[in-house]
Short mmCIF file of C-alpha atoms in Angstrom, two decimals:
data_model
loop_
_atom_site.label_atom_id
_atom_site.label_comp_id
_atom_site.label_asym_id
_atom_site.label_seq_id
_atom_site.Cartn_x
_atom_site.Cartn_y
_atom_site.Cartn_z
CA UNK A 3 -14.61 -60.72 -5.73
CA UNK A 4 -13.20 -57.83 -4.02
CA UNK A 5 -13.67 -57.28 0.34
CA UNK A 6 -15.31 -54.16 -0.14
CA UNK A 7 -17.66 -55.51 -3.85
CA UNK A 8 -21.00 -55.03 -2.17
CA UNK A 9 -22.78 -55.76 -5.96
CA UNK A 10 -21.92 -57.20 -9.02
CA UNK A 11 -23.40 -56.85 -12.94
CA UNK A 12 -25.23 -59.81 -15.01
CA UNK A 13 -25.93 -58.68 -18.05
CA UNK A 14 -29.19 -59.09 -19.69
CA UNK A 15 -27.48 -61.71 -22.36
CA UNK A 16 -27.85 -64.22 -20.09
CA UNK A 17 -31.21 -64.91 -20.47
CA UNK A 18 -30.71 -66.81 -23.23
CA UNK A 19 -28.00 -69.04 -21.61
CA UNK A 20 -30.84 -69.68 -18.38
CA UNK A 21 -33.91 -69.76 -20.91
CA UNK A 22 -32.56 -73.16 -21.87
CA UNK A 23 -31.84 -74.53 -18.15
CA UNK A 24 -35.03 -76.70 -16.89
CA UNK A 25 -35.44 -74.61 -13.59
CA UNK A 26 -33.91 -76.61 -11.25
CA UNK A 27 -30.55 -76.48 -12.54
CA UNK A 28 -31.26 -72.52 -13.38
CA UNK A 29 -32.26 -72.25 -9.17
CA UNK A 30 -28.98 -74.16 -9.08
CA UNK A 31 -26.65 -72.11 -11.34
CA UNK A 32 -27.74 -68.63 -9.42
CA UNK A 33 -26.47 -69.94 -6.58
CA UNK A 34 -23.58 -70.82 -7.72
CA UNK A 35 -22.97 -67.43 -8.79
CA UNK A 36 -23.82 -66.18 -5.25
CA UNK A 37 -21.05 -68.41 -3.65
CA UNK A 38 -18.78 -67.42 -6.43
CA UNK A 39 -19.02 -63.57 -5.90
CA UNK A 40 -19.51 -64.11 -2.36
CA UNK A 41 -15.68 -66.07 -2.07
CA UNK A 42 -17.43 -69.34 -1.21
CA UNK A 43 -15.30 -72.02 -2.70
CA UNK A 44 -17.74 -73.90 -5.22
CA UNK A 45 -17.23 -77.98 -7.14
CA UNK A 46 -19.83 -77.58 -9.80
CA UNK A 47 -20.38 -81.33 -10.36
CA UNK A 48 -22.91 -81.38 -13.18
CA UNK A 49 -21.80 -80.84 -16.63
CA UNK A 50 -24.21 -78.65 -17.74
CA UNK A 51 -23.62 -76.27 -15.26
CA UNK A 52 -20.19 -76.31 -15.29
CA UNK A 53 -20.98 -75.37 -19.10
CA UNK A 54 -23.34 -72.48 -18.66
CA UNK A 55 -21.36 -71.01 -15.11
CA UNK A 56 -17.87 -70.79 -17.08
CA UNK A 57 -18.84 -67.74 -19.46
CA UNK A 58 -20.78 -66.58 -16.23
CA UNK A 59 -17.27 -66.62 -14.22
CA UNK A 60 -14.95 -65.53 -17.03
CA UNK A 61 -17.71 -61.78 -17.32
CA UNK A 62 -17.20 -61.41 -13.49
CA UNK A 63 -13.49 -61.33 -13.71
CA UNK A 64 -13.59 -59.24 -16.28
CA UNK A 65 -15.41 -57.06 -13.95
CA UNK A 66 -13.99 -57.53 -11.49
CA UNK A 67 -10.11 -56.57 -12.99
CA UNK A 68 -12.42 -53.06 -14.20
CA UNK A 69 -13.86 -53.04 -10.58
CA UNK A 70 -9.41 -52.95 -9.59
CA UNK A 71 -9.14 -50.37 -11.87
CA UNK A 72 -11.73 -47.43 -11.05
CA UNK A 73 -10.68 -48.57 -7.32
CA UNK A 74 -7.44 -47.38 -7.77
CA UNK A 75 -8.30 -44.88 -9.84
CA UNK A 76 -10.93 -43.37 -6.98
CA UNK A 77 -8.11 -43.86 -4.82
CA UNK A 78 -5.49 -41.70 -6.25
CA UNK A 79 -8.49 -38.98 -7.07
CA UNK A 80 -9.02 -39.36 -3.84
CA UNK A 81 -5.84 -39.30 -2.67
CA UNK A 82 -5.74 -36.15 -5.22
CA UNK A 83 -8.65 -34.20 -3.55
CA UNK A 84 -6.68 -34.47 -0.31
CA UNK A 85 -3.60 -33.40 -1.49
CA UNK A 86 -5.17 -30.42 -3.28
CA UNK A 87 -7.02 -29.52 0.02
CA UNK A 88 -3.99 -29.89 1.94
CA UNK A 89 -2.09 -27.45 -0.28
CA UNK A 90 -4.85 -24.92 -0.01
CA UNK A 91 -5.82 -24.88 3.70
CA UNK A 92 -1.66 -24.53 3.91
CA UNK A 93 -1.96 -21.42 0.77
CA UNK A 94 -4.82 -20.20 2.58
CA UNK A 95 -2.92 -19.95 6.58
CA UNK A 96 -0.02 -18.63 4.70
CA UNK A 97 -2.32 -16.30 2.98
CA UNK A 98 -4.00 -15.27 6.17
CA UNK A 99 -0.21 -15.29 7.72
CA UNK A 100 0.81 -12.52 5.22
CA UNK A 101 -2.00 -10.26 5.73
CA UNK A 102 -1.64 -10.40 9.05
CA UNK A 103 2.28 -10.24 9.13
CA UNK A 104 1.38 -7.32 6.15
CA UNK A 105 -1.26 -5.51 8.68
CA UNK A 106 1.28 -5.27 11.50
CA UNK A 107 4.44 -4.70 9.48
CA UNK A 108 1.65 -1.63 7.69
CA UNK A 109 1.38 -0.51 11.80
CA UNK A 110 5.08 -0.53 12.58
CA UNK A 111 5.36 1.56 8.89
CA UNK A 112 3.12 3.90 9.95
CA UNK A 113 4.56 4.15 13.32
CA UNK A 114 7.76 4.67 12.11
CA UNK A 115 6.36 7.39 9.48
CA UNK A 116 4.32 9.19 12.22
CA UNK A 117 7.35 8.93 14.77
CA UNK A 118 9.87 9.90 11.41
CA UNK A 119 7.28 12.50 10.76
CA UNK A 120 6.96 13.92 14.03
CA UNK A 121 11.20 13.61 14.37
CA UNK A 122 11.77 15.25 10.75
CA UNK A 123 9.32 17.74 11.29
CA UNK A 124 11.49 18.99 14.65
CA UNK A 125 14.32 19.00 12.66
CA UNK A 126 12.05 21.44 9.81
CA UNK A 127 11.12 22.87 12.58
CA UNK A 128 14.45 23.67 13.64
CA UNK A 129 15.83 24.51 10.59
CA UNK A 130 13.50 26.62 9.49
CA UNK A 131 13.83 28.62 12.61
CA UNK A 132 17.49 28.45 11.61
CA UNK A 133 16.54 29.76 8.75
CA UNK A 134 14.35 32.63 10.00
CA UNK A 135 17.05 34.68 11.21
CA UNK A 136 20.15 35.67 8.85
CA UNK A 137 23.21 37.30 10.19
CA UNK A 138 22.91 41.10 9.40
CA UNK A 139 25.91 42.37 7.22
CA UNK A 140 27.69 45.50 8.94
CA UNK A 141 26.86 47.93 6.05
CA UNK A 142 22.70 46.37 6.94
CA UNK A 143 23.34 47.47 10.31
CA UNK A 144 25.04 50.61 9.43
CA UNK A 145 21.78 51.13 7.55
CA UNK A 146 19.00 50.25 9.59
CA UNK A 147 20.96 52.61 12.75
CA UNK A 148 20.65 55.53 10.10
CA UNK A 149 16.99 54.90 9.04
CA UNK A 150 15.92 54.76 12.50
CA UNK A 151 18.59 57.63 13.41
CA UNK A 152 20.01 55.69 16.12
CA UNK A 153 23.44 56.78 18.30
CA UNK A 154 24.52 53.22 18.04
CA UNK A 155 27.84 52.86 17.37
CA UNK A 156 27.15 50.57 14.28
CA UNK A 157 30.46 48.31 14.16
CA UNK A 158 30.52 47.79 17.92
CA UNK A 159 27.04 46.77 17.61
CA UNK A 160 27.92 43.73 14.72
CA UNK A 161 31.75 42.92 16.20
CA UNK A 162 29.95 42.18 19.15
CA UNK A 163 27.53 40.16 18.35
CA UNK A 164 29.64 38.37 15.41
CA UNK A 165 31.83 37.12 17.93
CA UNK A 166 28.76 35.30 20.10
CA UNK A 167 27.98 33.92 16.43
CA UNK A 168 24.42 35.75 17.35
CA UNK A 169 23.30 34.01 20.49
CA UNK A 170 21.55 35.38 23.00
CA UNK A 171 22.57 33.54 26.17
CA UNK A 172 21.96 30.25 24.49
CA UNK A 173 19.27 31.18 22.52
CA UNK A 174 20.11 32.07 18.91
CA UNK A 175 18.63 35.35 18.08
CA UNK A 176 15.76 35.50 16.32
CA UNK A 177 15.32 39.40 15.33
CA UNK A 178 18.41 41.40 15.03
CA UNK A 179 16.78 44.63 14.65
CA UNK A 180 15.67 44.42 18.02
CA UNK A 181 18.53 43.89 19.41
CA UNK A 182 19.41 46.76 17.71
CA UNK A 183 16.98 49.25 19.66
CA UNK A 184 17.71 47.18 22.88
CA UNK A 185 21.57 48.46 22.60
CA UNK A 186 20.30 51.48 21.85
CA UNK A 187 18.06 51.84 24.75
CA UNK A 188 20.80 51.03 26.83
CA UNK A 189 22.94 53.37 25.04
CA UNK A 190 20.40 55.73 26.12
CA UNK A 191 20.14 55.01 29.81
CA UNK A 192 24.01 54.53 30.62
CA UNK A 193 24.16 58.31 29.07
CA UNK A 194 21.03 59.59 31.11
CA UNK A 195 23.30 57.74 34.45
CA UNK A 196 26.68 59.13 33.37
CA UNK A 197 25.21 63.07 33.20
CA UNK A 198 23.37 62.21 36.94
CA UNK A 199 26.39 61.17 38.22
CA UNK A 200 28.42 63.62 36.69
CA UNK A 201 30.75 61.37 34.55
CA UNK A 202 29.62 63.45 31.58
CA UNK A 203 29.54 67.26 31.14
CA UNK A 204 28.97 67.52 27.68
CA UNK A 205 26.33 66.00 24.92
CA UNK A 206 25.59 62.31 24.96
CA UNK A 207 27.81 60.68 22.34
CA UNK A 208 26.18 61.21 18.84
CA UNK A 209 27.15 58.87 15.70
CA UNK A 210 26.94 60.52 12.27
CA UNK A 211 27.17 58.29 8.94
CA UNK A 212 28.02 59.36 5.51
CA UNK A 213 27.51 56.58 2.63
CA UNK A 214 28.68 56.13 -0.86
CA UNK A 215 28.51 53.60 -4.01
CA UNK A 216 31.60 51.29 -2.46
CA UNK A 217 31.41 52.02 0.94
CA UNK A 218 30.07 52.91 3.85
CA UNK A 219 32.19 55.36 6.51
CA UNK A 220 31.79 55.18 9.94
CA UNK A 221 32.28 58.45 12.16
CA UNK A 222 32.42 59.28 15.26
CA UNK A 223 32.30 62.49 17.83
CA UNK A 224 32.76 62.88 21.41
CA UNK A 225 32.89 65.29 24.00
CA UNK A 226 35.82 64.92 26.72
CA UNK A 227 35.81 65.81 30.09
#
C-alpha cells in the first residue's frame, strides 16, 4: 500500500463471503486484510482463508491503482495551482510596477509639460512683445506728425530708428508714436536753447507736408543766420 494512504475501502458485498465463514476464520481474515494494507507480510496456509482473501486482495490493488491515479492528478493540480498563483503574483507585481512607473511618468510628463508651458509661455510672451510693436512706414510717421502738427522731420526720425532696427538703447521700441512725441519735445528744447544762446535769430524750423494719392512730399523751410 502507499505510504501516505491512511485508509482503504471494503465493499459491503464482502459480507456475502464473510458471512459464510466461521467467526474464528472471519477474524483471521480481517487481521490479514489489516496487515496487507499496512504492508506487513502475510503467510496464509489455510486454503479457505486464501480463497476468501484473494478477491479482497485484488480489489484492494485496484483501489490502490485508482488512488495512485488520483494522487497524481492532485499533484499535477497542486503544481498547476501553485504555478498560477506564482504567475498571478508576478502579474500583480508587474502591474504594480507598471502603475508606479506610469505614476512617475505622469509626474515627469506633468513636470515637463509645466516646464514646456513656462518656456513656451515665455517664448509666446516674447513673440507677443515683438508682435506688439510693428515698425511704422515712413508714410505712417508722416501722417501721424501732420495729425499732431509736430515740427518733426519725419524722414530724419524714420531713418534714424530704421538704422537702429527700432531699438531704444538695448530694448526694442514699444511705441513709435511716443518716440515721435519725445523727438518733438527734444526739437523744441533744442530750438529754445539755440534762441537763448543767440545761435538762431529767426523762428524755429517749421515743417510742412503735402499729401497726394501716390506719394507724400515732405518740404522743409529754414532761415539762415
